[in-house]
CSV table of C-alpha atoms and ligand atoms in Angstrom, one decimal:
chain,number,residue,atom,x,y,z
A,1256,VAL,CA,10.3,13.7,22.4
A,1257,LYS,CA,9.1,17.1,23.6
A,1258,THR,CA,5.7,17.7,25.0
A,1259,GLU,CA,6.0,21.0,26.8
A,1260,PHE,CA,4.5,23.5,24.4
A,1261,GLY,CA,1.0,23.7,25.9
A,1262,THR,CA,1.8,26.4,28.5
A,1263,ARG,CA,2.9,28.8,25.8
A,1264,PHE,CA,-0.1,28.5,23.5
A,1265,PRO,CA,-3.1,28.2,25.9
A,1266,HIS,CA,-5.8,29.6,23.5
A,1267,PRO,CA,-6.5,27.5,20.5
A,1268,ALA,CA,-7.5,29.6,17.5
A,1269,VAL,CA,-11.0,29.0,15.9
A,1270,SER,CA,-11.4,29.7,12.2
A,1271,ARG,CA,-13.1,33.0,11.6
A,1272,THR,CA,-14.2,32.2,8.1
A,1273,GLY,CA,-16.1,29.0,9.0
A,1274,VAL,CA,-15.1,27.2,5.8
A,1275,ASP,CA,-16.7,23.8,5.3
A,1276,LEU,CA,-13.5,21.9,4.4
A,1277,ASP,CA,-15.3,18.6,3.7
A,1278,ARG,CA,-17.4,20.3,1.1
A,1279,ALA,CA,-14.7,22.4,-0.5
A,1280,ASP,CA,-12.4,19.3,-0.8
A,1281,ARG,CA,-15.2,17.3,-2.3
A,1282,GLU,CA,-15.6,20.0,-5.0
A,1283,THR,CA,-11.9,20.0,-5.8
A,1284,GLY,CA,-11.6,16.2,-5.7
A,1285,GLU,CA,-14.6,15.7,-7.9
A,1286,LEU,CA,-12.6,17.0,-10.9
A,1287,TYR,CA,-10.2,14.1,-10.5
A,1288,LEU,CA,-12.8,11.5,-9.5
A,1289,SER,CA,-14.9,12.1,-12.6
A,1290,TYR,CA,-11.7,11.9,-14.7
A,1291,LEU,CA,-10.9,8.5,-13.0
A,1292,ARG,CA,-14.4,7.2,-13.7
A,1293,SER,CA,-13.9,7.7,-17.4
A,1294,PHE,CA,-10.4,6.1,-17.4
A,1295,PRO,CA,-10.4,3.1,-19.8
A,1296,HIS,CA,-10.2,-0.4,-18.3
A,1297,ARG,CA,-10.3,1.0,-14.7
A,1298,PRO,CA,-10.4,-1.9,-12.3
A,1299,GLU,CA,-13.8,-2.0,-10.5
A,1300,GLU,CA,-12.0,-2.5,-7.2
A,1301,ALA,CA,-10.5,1.0,-7.4
A,1302,SER,CA,-13.9,2.5,-6.7
A,1303,PHE,CA,-13.6,1.6,-3.0
A,1304,PHE,CA,-10.7,4.0,-2.8
A,1305,GLU,CA,-12.6,6.6,-4.7
A,1306,ASP,CA,-15.4,6.4,-2.2
A,1307,LEU,CA,-12.9,6.8,0.7
A,1308,ALA,CA,-11.4,9.8,-0.9
A,1309,ARG,CA,-14.8,11.4,-1.5
A,1310,GLY,CA,-15.4,11.1,2.2
A,1311,GLY,CA,-12.0,12.7,3.0
A,1312,PHE,CA,-10.7,9.3,4.2
A,1313,ALA,CA,-12.5,10.0,7.4
A,1314,ALA,CA,-14.7,6.8,7.6
A,1315,PRO,CA,-12.0,4.4,8.9
A,1316,VAL,CA,-10.8,7.0,11.4
A,1317,ARG,CA,-14.3,7.4,12.7
A,1318,ARG,CA,-14.7,3.7,13.0
A,1319,ALA,CA,-11.4,3.5,15.0
A,1320,LYS,CA,-12.7,6.2,17.3
A,1321,GLU,CA,-16.0,4.3,17.8
A,1322,GLN,CA,-14.0,1.3,18.8
A,1323,GLY,CA,-12.3,3.4,21.5
A,1324,LEU,CA,-8.9,3.4,19.9
A,1325,PRO,CA,-6.8,6.6,20.6
A,1326,VAL,CA,-6.0,8.2,17.2
A,1327,VAL,CA,-2.4,9.4,16.7
A,1328,GLY,CA,-1.7,11.9,14.0
A,1329,LEU,CA,1.7,11.6,12.3
A,1330,VAL,CA,3.3,14.3,10.1
A,1331,CYS,CA,5.7,13.1,7.4
A,1332,ASN,CA,7.1,9.6,7.2
A,1333,PHE,CA,9.6,9.4,10.0
A,1334,VAL,CA,7.4,8.1,12.9
A,1335,PRO,CA,6.8,4.3,12.6
A,1336,PRO,CA,3.1,3.4,12.5
A,1337,GLU,CA,4.2,0.0,13.8
A,1338,PHE,CA,5.0,1.7,17.1
A,1339,VAL,CA,1.6,3.4,17.3
A,1340,THR,CA,-0.2,0.2,16.5
A,1341,ALA,CA,1.9,-1.6,19.1
A,1342,ALA,CA,0.7,0.9,21.7
A,1343,GLY,CA,-2.9,-0.1,20.9
A,1344,ALA,CA,-3.6,3.2,19.0
A,1345,TYR,CA,-4.6,4.1,15.5
A,1346,PRO,CA,-2.0,5.9,13.3
A,1347,VAL,CA,-3.1,8.4,10.6
A,1348,ARG,CA,-1.0,10.7,8.5
A,1349,LEU,CA,-1.9,14.4,8.7
A,1350,CYS,CA,0.0,15.9,5.7
A,1351,ALA,CA,-2.7,17.5,3.7
A,1352,GLY,CA,-3.3,18.6,0.1
A,1353,SER,CA,-6.5,20.7,0.7
A,1354,PRO,CA,-6.5,24.1,-1.0
A,1355,ALA,CA,-9.4,25.3,1.2
A,1356,ALA,CA,-7.4,24.4,4.3
A,1357,VAL,CA,-4.5,26.5,3.1
A,1358,GLU,CA,-6.7,29.6,3.4
A,1359,VAL,CA,-7.8,28.7,6.9
A,1360,GLY,CA,-4.1,28.0,7.8
A,1361,GLU,CA,-3.3,31.5,6.7
A,1362,GLU,CA,-5.5,32.8,9.5
A,1363,VAL,CA,-2.8,31.8,12.0
A,1364,LEU,CA,0.4,31.2,10.0
A,1365,PRO,CA,2.3,33.6,7.8
A,1366,ARG,CA,1.2,33.5,4.1
A,1367,ASP,CA,4.8,32.8,3.1
A,1368,MET,CA,4.9,29.3,4.3
A,1369,CYS,CA,4.5,26.1,2.2
A,1370,PRO,CA,0.9,25.2,1.4
A,1371,LEU,CA,1.3,21.7,2.9
A,1372,VAL,CA,2.0,23.1,6.4
A,1373,LYS,CA,-0.7,25.7,6.1
A,1374,ALA,CA,-3.2,23.0,5.0
A,1375,VAL,CA,-2.3,20.8,8.0
A,1376,MET,CA,-2.7,23.7,10.4
A,1377,GLY,CA,-5.9,24.9,8.6
A,1378,MET,CA,-7.5,21.5,9.0
A,1379,ARG,CA,-7.0,21.8,12.7
A,1380,VAL,CA,-8.1,25.4,13.0
A,1381,ALA,CA,-11.3,24.7,11.0
A,1382,GLY,CA,-12.2,21.9,13.3
A,1383,GLY,CA,-13.9,18.6,12.4
A,1384,GLY,CA,-12.3,16.0,10.2
A,1385,ILE,CA,-9.4,13.7,10.8
A,1386,VAL,CA,-7.1,16.2,12.4
A,1387,SER,CA,-9.6,17.0,15.1
A,1388,SER,CA,-10.1,13.3,15.9
A,1389,CYS,CA,-6.5,13.0,17.0
A,1390,ASP,CA,-5.7,12.3,20.7
A,1391,LEU,CA,-2.0,12.9,20.1
A,1392,VAL,CA,0.0,14.4,17.3
A,1393,ILE,CA,3.7,13.6,16.6
A,1394,ILE,CA,5.7,15.9,14.4
A,1395,PRO,CA,9.2,15.2,13.3
A,1396,SER,CA,11.7,18.1,13.1
A,1397,SER,CA,12.1,17.7,9.3
A,1398,CYS,CA,11.8,21.2,7.7
A,1399,ASP,CA,11.5,24.4,9.6
A,1400,PRO,CA,7.8,25.0,9.0
A,1401,LYS,CA,6.9,21.5,10.2
A,1402,ARG,CA,8.9,22.1,13.4
A,1403,LYS,CA,7.4,25.5,13.9
A,1404,ILE,CA,3.7,24.3,13.8
A,1405,ALA,CA,4.2,22.0,16.7
A,1406,PRO,CA,3.5,24.7,19.4
A,1407,PHE,CA,0.4,25.8,17.5
A,1408,PHE,CA,-0.9,22.2,17.5
A,1409,SER,CA,-0.2,21.8,21.2
A,1410,ALA,CA,-2.9,24.3,22.0
A,1411,TYR,CA,-5.4,21.7,20.9
A,1412,VAL,CA,-4.0,18.3,21.5
A,1413,PRO,CA,-0.9,16.8,23.2
A,1414,THR,CA,1.9,17.3,20.6
A,1415,TRP,CA,5.3,15.7,20.6
A,1416,VAL,CA,8.3,16.6,18.4
A,1417,VAL,CA,10.6,13.8,17.3
A,1418,GLU,CA,14.1,15.2,16.7
A,1419,LEU,CA,15.6,14.1,13.3
A,1420,PRO,CA,19.2,14.1,12.5
A,1421,GLN,CA,20.0,16.4,9.6
A,1422,THR,CA,22.3,14.0,7.8
A,1423,ARG,CA,22.1,10.5,6.6
A,1424,ASP,CA,25.6,9.7,7.9
A,1425,TYR,CA,24.8,6.5,9.7
A,1426,THR,CA,27.9,6.4,11.9
A,1427,ARG,CA,27.2,9.9,13.3
A,1428,THR,CA,23.5,9.7,13.8
A,1429,ARG,CA,22.5,6.1,14.5
A,1430,ASP,CA,22.8,6.1,18.3
A,1431,GLY,CA,21.0,9.4,18.7
A,1432,TRP,CA,18.1,8.2,16.4
A,1433,LEU,CA,17.8,4.9,18.3
A,1434,GLU,CA,17.7,6.8,21.6
A,1435,GLU,CA,14.9,9.0,20.2
A,1436,MET,CA,12.9,6.1,19.0
A,1437,ASN,CA,13.3,4.2,22.3
A,1438,LEU,CA,12.1,7.3,24.1
A,1439,LEU,CA,9.1,7.4,21.7
A,1440,VAL,CA,8.3,3.8,22.6
A,1441,ARG,CA,8.4,4.6,26.3
A,1442,ARG,CA,6.2,7.7,25.9
A,1443,LEU,CA,3.7,5.8,23.8
A,1444,ARG,CA,3.5,3.1,26.4
A,1445,GLU,CA,2.9,5.8,29.1
A,1446,PHE,CA,0.3,7.5,26.9
A,1447,THR,CA,-1.9,4.6,26.1
A,1448,GLY,CA,-1.0,2.3,29.0
A,1449,ARG,CA,0.2,-0.5,26.8
A,1450,PHE,CA,2.9,-1.5,24.3
A,1451,ALA,CA,3.2,-4.9,22.6
A,1452,ALA,CA,5.6,-7.5,23.9
A,1453,ARG,CA,8.1,-9.1,21.6
A,1454,ARG,CA,5.9,-11.6,19.9
A,1455,GLU,CA,3.1,-9.2,19.2
A,1456,LEU,CA,5.5,-6.6,18.0
A,1457,ARG,CA,7.0,-9.1,15.6
A,1458,ASP,CA,3.5,-9.9,14.2
A,1459,ILE,CA,2.8,-6.2,13.8
A,1460,ILE,CA,6.1,-5.8,11.9
A,1461,GLU,CA,5.2,-8.8,9.7
A,1462,LEU,CA,1.8,-7.3,8.9
A,1463,TYR,CA,3.4,-4.0,7.8
A,1464,ARG,CA,6.1,-5.9,5.9
A,1465,TYR,CA,3.3,-7.7,4.0
A,1466,ARG,CA,1.8,-4.3,3.2
A,1467,THR,CA,5.1,-3.4,1.6
A,1468,THR,CA,5.0,-6.5,-0.7
A,1469,VAL,CA,1.6,-5.4,-1.9
A,1470,VAL,CA,2.9,-1.9,-2.6
A,1471,ARG,CA,5.8,-3.3,-4.5
A,1472,ARG,CA,3.5,-5.5,-6.5
A,1473,LEU,CA,1.4,-2.4,-7.5
A,1474,PHE,CA,4.5,-0.4,-8.2
A,1475,SER,CA,5.9,-3.1,-10.6
A,1476,LEU,CA,2.5,-3.5,-12.3
A,1477,ARG,CA,2.4,0.3,-13.0
A,1478,MET,CA,5.9,0.2,-14.4
A,1479,GLU,CA,5.0,-2.7,-16.7
A,1480,ASN,CA,1.6,-1.5,-17.8
A,1481,PRO,CA,0.8,2.0,-16.8
A,1482,ALA,CA,-2.1,2.2,-19.2
A,1483,ALA,CA,-4.0,-0.3,-16.9
A,1484,LEU,CA,-4.4,2.1,-14.0
A,1485,SER,CA,-4.3,5.9,-13.8
A,1486,VAL,CA,-1.5,7.2,-11.6
A,1487,LEU,CA,-4.2,9.2,-9.8
A,1488,ASP,CA,-5.8,5.9,-8.8
A,1489,TYR,CA,-2.4,4.6,-7.8
A,1490,PHE,CA,-1.8,7.6,-5.6
A,1491,LEU,CA,-5.3,7.3,-4.1
A,1492,LEU,CA,-4.7,3.7,-3.3
A,1493,LEU,CA,-1.4,4.4,-1.6
A,1494,GLN,CA,-2.6,7.4,0.3
A,1495,ALA,CA,-5.6,5.4,1.6
A,1496,SER,CA,-3.0,3.3,3.5
A,1497,PHE,CA,-2.4,6.5,5.6
A,1498,TYR,CA,-5.9,6.2,7.0
A,1499,LEU,CA,-6.9,2.5,6.7
A,1500,GLY,CA,-5.7,-0.2,9.1
A,1501,PRO,CA,-3.1,-2.4,7.4
A,1502,GLU,CA,-5.3,-5.5,7.2
A,1503,GLU,CA,-8.1,-3.8,5.5
A,1504,TRP,CA,-5.8,-1.9,3.1
A,1505,ILE,CA,-4.0,-5.1,2.1
A,1506,ALA,CA,-7.3,-7.0,1.4
A,1507,ARG,CA,-8.6,-4.1,-0.8
A,1508,ALA,CA,-5.3,-3.3,-2.6
A,1509,GLU,CA,-4.6,-7.0,-3.3
A,1510,ARG,CA,-7.9,-7.1,-5.3
A,1511,VAL,CA,-6.7,-4.2,-7.4
A,1512,ALA,CA,-3.4,-5.9,-7.9
A,1513,ALA,CA,-5.0,-9.2,-9.0
A,1514,THR,CA,-7.1,-7.4,-11.6
A,1515,LEU,CA,-4.1,-5.5,-12.9
A,1516,GLU,CA,-2.1,-8.7,-13.2
A,1517,ALA,CA,-4.9,-10.1,-15.4
A,1518,ALA,CA,-5.1,-7.0,-17.6
A,1519,PRO,CA,-3.8,-7.3,-21.2
A,1520,ARG,CA,-0.3,-5.8,-21.7
A,1521,PRO,CA,0.0,-3.1,-24.3
A,1522,GLU,CA,1.9,-4.4,-27.4
A,1523,GLU,CA,4.0,-1.3,-27.9
A,1524,GLU,CA,4.3,1.6,-25.5
A,1525,ALA,CA,3.7,4.8,-27.4
A,1526,ALA,CA,3.1,7.2,-24.5
A,1527,PRO,CA,6.0,9.1,-22.9
A,1528,ARG,CA,7.1,7.4,-19.6
A,1529,VAL,CA,7.6,10.0,-16.8
A,1530,LEU,CA,9.3,9.7,-13.5
A,1531,LEU,CA,7.8,12.1,-10.9
A,1532,THR,CA,9.9,13.5,-8.1
A,1533,GLY,CA,9.9,16.5,-5.8
A,1534,ALA,CA,7.5,17.7,-3.1
A,1535,PRO,CA,4.6,15.6,-1.9
A,1536,LEU,CA,1.3,15.4,-3.9
A,1537,LEU,CA,-1.5,14.8,-1.4
A,1538,TRP,CA,-5.2,14.3,-2.1
A,1539,PRO,CA,-7.0,16.4,-3.4
A,1540,ASN,CA,-4.0,18.2,-4.9
A,1541,PHE,CA,-3.6,15.9,-7.9
A,1542,LYS,CA,-3.3,18.7,-10.4
A,1543,LEU,CA,0.2,17.8,-11.8
A,1544,PRO,CA,-0.3,14.0,-12.3
A,1545,HIS,CA,-3.7,14.8,-13.9
A,1546,LEU,CA,-2.0,17.3,-16.3
A,1547,VAL,CA,0.6,14.7,-17.2
A,1548,GLU,CA,-2.0,12.1,-18.1
A,1549,GLU,CA,-4.2,14.6,-19.9
A,1550,ALA,CA,-1.1,15.4,-22.0
A,1551,GLY,CA,-0.8,11.7,-22.9
A,1552,GLY,CA,2.0,10.8,-20.5
A,1553,HIS,CA,2.3,7.9,-18.1
A,1554,VAL,CA,3.8,8.4,-14.6
A,1555,VAL,CA,5.6,5.1,-14.4
A,1556,ALA,CA,7.5,5.7,-11.1
A,1557,ASP,CA,7.9,8.3,-8.4
A,1558,THR,CA,10.0,9.2,-5.4
A,1559,LEU,CA,7.3,11.0,-3.5
A,1560,CYS,CA,7.0,10.8,0.2
A,1561,SER,CA,3.2,11.0,-0.4
A,1562,ALA,CA,3.3,7.8,-2.5
A,1563,THR,CA,5.8,5.0,-3.3
A,1564,GLN,CA,8.6,6.3,-1.1
A,1565,ALA,CA,6.5,6.2,2.0
A,1566,LEU,CA,5.6,2.6,1.7
A,1567,PHE,CA,8.3,0.9,-0.4
A,1568,ASP,CA,10.9,-0.3,2.0
A,1569,PRO,CA,10.3,-3.2,4.4
A,1570,VAL,CA,11.6,-3.4,7.9
A,1571,GLU,CA,14.6,-5.7,7.9
A,1572,VAL,CA,14.8,-7.6,11.2
A,1573,ASP,CA,18.2,-9.1,12.0
A,1574,GLU,CA,17.7,-9.8,15.8
A,1575,GLY,CA,14.4,-11.1,17.0
A,1576,ASN,CA,14.5,-9.8,20.6
A,1577,PHE,CA,12.5,-6.8,21.7
A,1578,ALA,CA,15.4,-4.3,21.4
A,1579,GLY,CA,16.3,-5.8,18.0
A,1580,LEU,CA,12.8,-5.3,16.7
A,1581,VAL,CA,12.6,-1.7,17.9
A,1582,ARG,CA,16.0,-1.0,16.2
A,1583,ALA,CA,14.9,-2.6,12.9
A,1584,VAL,CA,11.8,-0.5,12.8
A,1585,ALA,CA,13.6,2.7,13.8
A,1586,LEU,CA,16.2,2.3,11.1
A,1587,ARG,CA,13.6,1.6,8.4
A,1588,TYR,CA,11.9,4.9,9.0
A,1589,LEU,CA,15.0,7.1,8.7
A,1590,TYR,CA,17.8,5.8,6.5
A,1591,PRO,CA,15.9,4.8,3.3
A,1592,SER,CA,14.1,8.2,3.3
A,1593,LEU,CA,14.5,10.5,0.3
A,1594,CYS,CA,13.4,13.6,2.2
A,1595,PRO,CA,15.7,16.5,1.2
A,1596,CYS,CA,15.6,17.8,4.8
A,1597,PHE,CA,17.8,14.9,5.7
A,1598,LEU,CA,19.8,14.1,2.5
A,1599,GLU,CA,22.8,15.7,1.0
A,1600,ASN,CA,21.9,17.4,-2.3
A,1601,GLU,CA,23.1,14.7,-4.6
A,1602,GLU,CA,21.7,11.7,-2.7
A,1603,ARG,CA,18.2,12.0,-4.1
A,1604,THR,CA,19.7,12.4,-7.6
A,1605,ASP,CA,21.4,9.0,-7.4
A,1606,ARG,CA,18.1,7.3,-6.6
A,1607,ILE,CA,16.3,9.2,-9.4
A,1608,LEU,CA,18.9,7.9,-11.9
A,1609,GLU,CA,18.6,4.4,-10.7
A,1610,LEU,CA,14.8,4.5,-10.8
A,1611,ALA,CA,14.8,6.2,-14.2
A,1612,ARG,CA,16.8,3.3,-15.6
A,1613,GLU,CA,14.7,0.7,-13.9
A,1614,ALA,CA,11.4,2.3,-15.0
A,1615,ARG,CA,12.7,3.1,-18.5
A,1616,ALA,CA,11.6,6.7,-18.0
A,1617,ASP,CA,11.8,9.0,-21.0
A,1618,GLY,CA,11.8,12.1,-18.8
A,1619,VAL,CA,11.7,13.4,-15.2
A,1620,ILE,CA,9.3,16.0,-13.8
A,1621,SER,CA,10.0,17.6,-10.5
A,1622,HIS,CA,7.0,18.9,-8.5
A,1623,GLY,CA,8.1,22.1,-6.8
A,1624,LEU,CA,5.8,23.4,-4.2
A,1625,ARG,CA,5.7,27.2,-3.9
A,1626,LEU,CA,7.6,28.4,-0.8
A,1627,CYS,CA,9.2,25.0,-0.2
A,1628,THR,CA,12.9,25.5,-0.9
A,1629,VAL,CA,14.4,22.2,0.0
A,1630,PHE,CA,13.5,20.5,-3.2
A,1631,ASP,CA,14.1,23.5,-5.4
A,1632,ILE,CA,17.6,24.0,-4.2
A,1633,GLU,CA,18.5,20.5,-5.4
A,1634,ASN,CA,17.1,21.0,-8.9
A,1635,ALA,CA,20.2,22.6,-10.5
A,1636,HIS,CA,22.3,19.6,-9.7
A,1637,LEU,CA,19.5,17.2,-10.7
A,1638,ALA,CA,19.0,19.0,-14.0
A,1639,LYS,CA,22.7,18.9,-14.8
A,1640,VAL,CA,23.1,15.2,-14.0
A,1641,LEU,CA,20.0,14.2,-16.0
A,1642,SER,CA,21.1,16.3,-18.9
A,1643,GLU,CA,24.5,14.5,-18.9
A,1644,LYS,CA,22.6,11.3,-19.2
A,1645,GLY,CA,20.4,12.6,-21.9
A,1646,ILE,CA,17.2,12.5,-19.8
A,1647,PRO,CA,14.9,15.5,-20.3
A,1648,PHE,CA,13.9,17.3,-17.1
A,1649,GLN,CA,11.2,19.7,-16.2
A,1650,ASN,CA,10.6,21.5,-12.9
A,1651,VAL,CA,6.9,22.4,-12.4
A,1652,TYR,CA,6.6,25.0,-9.7
A,1653,THR,CA,3.1,25.5,-8.4
A,1654,ASP,CA,0.8,25.4,-5.3
A,1655,TYR,CA,-2.6,23.9,-4.4
A,1656,GLY,CA,-4.7,26.4,-6.4
A,1657,GLN,CA,-6.1,25.9,-9.9
A,1658,GLU,CA,-5.3,29.4,-11.1
A,1659,ASP,CA,-2.1,28.4,-13.0
A,1660,ARG,CA,-3.7,25.2,-14.5
A,1661,GLU,CA,-3.9,26.5,-18.1
A,1662,GLN,CA,-0.3,27.8,-18.0
A,1663,LEU,CA,1.0,24.5,-16.5
A,1664,LYS,CA,-1.0,22.6,-19.1
A,1665,VAL,CA,0.9,24.3,-21.9
A,1666,ARG,CA,4.2,23.6,-20.3
A,1667,VAL,CA,3.5,20.0,-19.5
A,1668,GLU,CA,2.1,19.4,-23.0
A,1669,ALA,CA,5.3,21.0,-24.5
A,1670,PHE,CA,7.4,18.7,-22.4
A,1671,MET,CA,5.5,15.6,-23.5
A,1672,GLU,CA,5.8,16.7,-27.1
A,1673,MET,CA,9.6,17.1,-26.7
A,1674,ILE,CA,9.9,13.6,-25.1
A,1675,ARG,CA,7.9,12.1,-28.0
B,2003,LIG,S1,9.4,15.9,1.9
B,2003,LIG,FE1,10.2,15.4,3.9
B,2003,LIG,S2,9.5,17.1,5.2
B,2003,LIG,FE2,8.3,17.2,3.3
B,2003,LIG,S3,6.4,16.1,3.8
B,2003,LIG,FE3,7.8,14.7,2.9
B,2003,LIG,S4,8.9,13.7,4.5
B,2003,LIG,FE4,8.0,15.5,5.3
B,2004,LIG,S1,9.6,19.9,3.0
B,2004,LIG,FE1,8.7,21.5,1.7
B,2004,LIG,S2,6.7,20.7,1.2
B,2004,LIG,FE2,7.4,19.5,2.9
B,2004,LIG,S3,6.5,20.5,4.6
B,2004,LIG,FE3,8.6,21.3,4.4
B,2004,LIG,S4,8.4,23.2,3.2
B,2004,LIG,FE4,6.5,22.0,3.0
């Protein structure tokens, strides 16, 4: 866990354009929120998540700050929020989907970097919002751009890098990863002055495990009856968990699940069932799922690190002592990951096939984010395997802007028509 960037970047950049990100994101998000409000049979309880999104998910983070909790910003899904909670701090995920923040990010980063990374950096450079509330930022060395923004961040706030193995081979990487995670626990303890003892850590793990059961419930409900909840609402709900404490998220999400369980099942599924894979889709960049639904399709499952994949797997504890609990958490956040920075090219394909079967998907759409190569490079293999199985596949390559919306609309509609 490295912390020594500060001396190299002593002067934090301040945005020259003075963009009001909150306002710009609200304008982008309103397109999707007004669509959701007109979605038939939408559960009333989903409006809580809509209000959160309208405020940029900042309200719970502000509350945590007012309570005196240190806020720890996490990039990607590899740093366990359980450890941050155990250190008496408040975890939030910083990966961002804001188109306006991309432009601010370009003031300090090269234009030819992926929009997600430029958006994260742009939020910090613009000031305000969740990213500026962070007392500490932890960035895993997943892809090169992520690794490379760590020194820029350290000009504003203490920034640590967690070194990830570049392969899923358990026998080669397990010890190094456990060492890295134990170091993280020690550093968090030093940073906040506390870390939960065994019993408290076990309770924290249980709480997050329970959150997983609610996520799985929602996931299955979507698969069975996708017409009862827009996938945009489903994504909003899951992404709210990146900012809300687990107790509050569970209470709110369980109400949505209960309403969906009571919703009438459709007699016959006429709409094409789509599995969404590829690069993360983060609020307010919901262009692709919106286009799929507008074209009459249902996203019934996904492998996105911004949605189901982030929250699906529970921590499996096999030894109840402190070291065993830390190990169980550490392993959960690495080995089930479907991040291509860490998998061999065909490993994500295996999971997609399994999920396509389980979700009875009629087709697979891959979200390709402009200038992100790690997903794109796997698509040739994915397309070939899916074609052998007779599953139609479409790669949608785009960015956070709306300029290509009409062009993508035509392509997505044609794909839905073909599936039908
Ligand atoms: S795909 Fe991997 S590197 Fe990219 S945001 Fe997700 S977890 Fe991080
Ligand atoms: S994996 Fe791709 S989308 Fe994710 S941060 Fe890296 S370059 Fe961007």
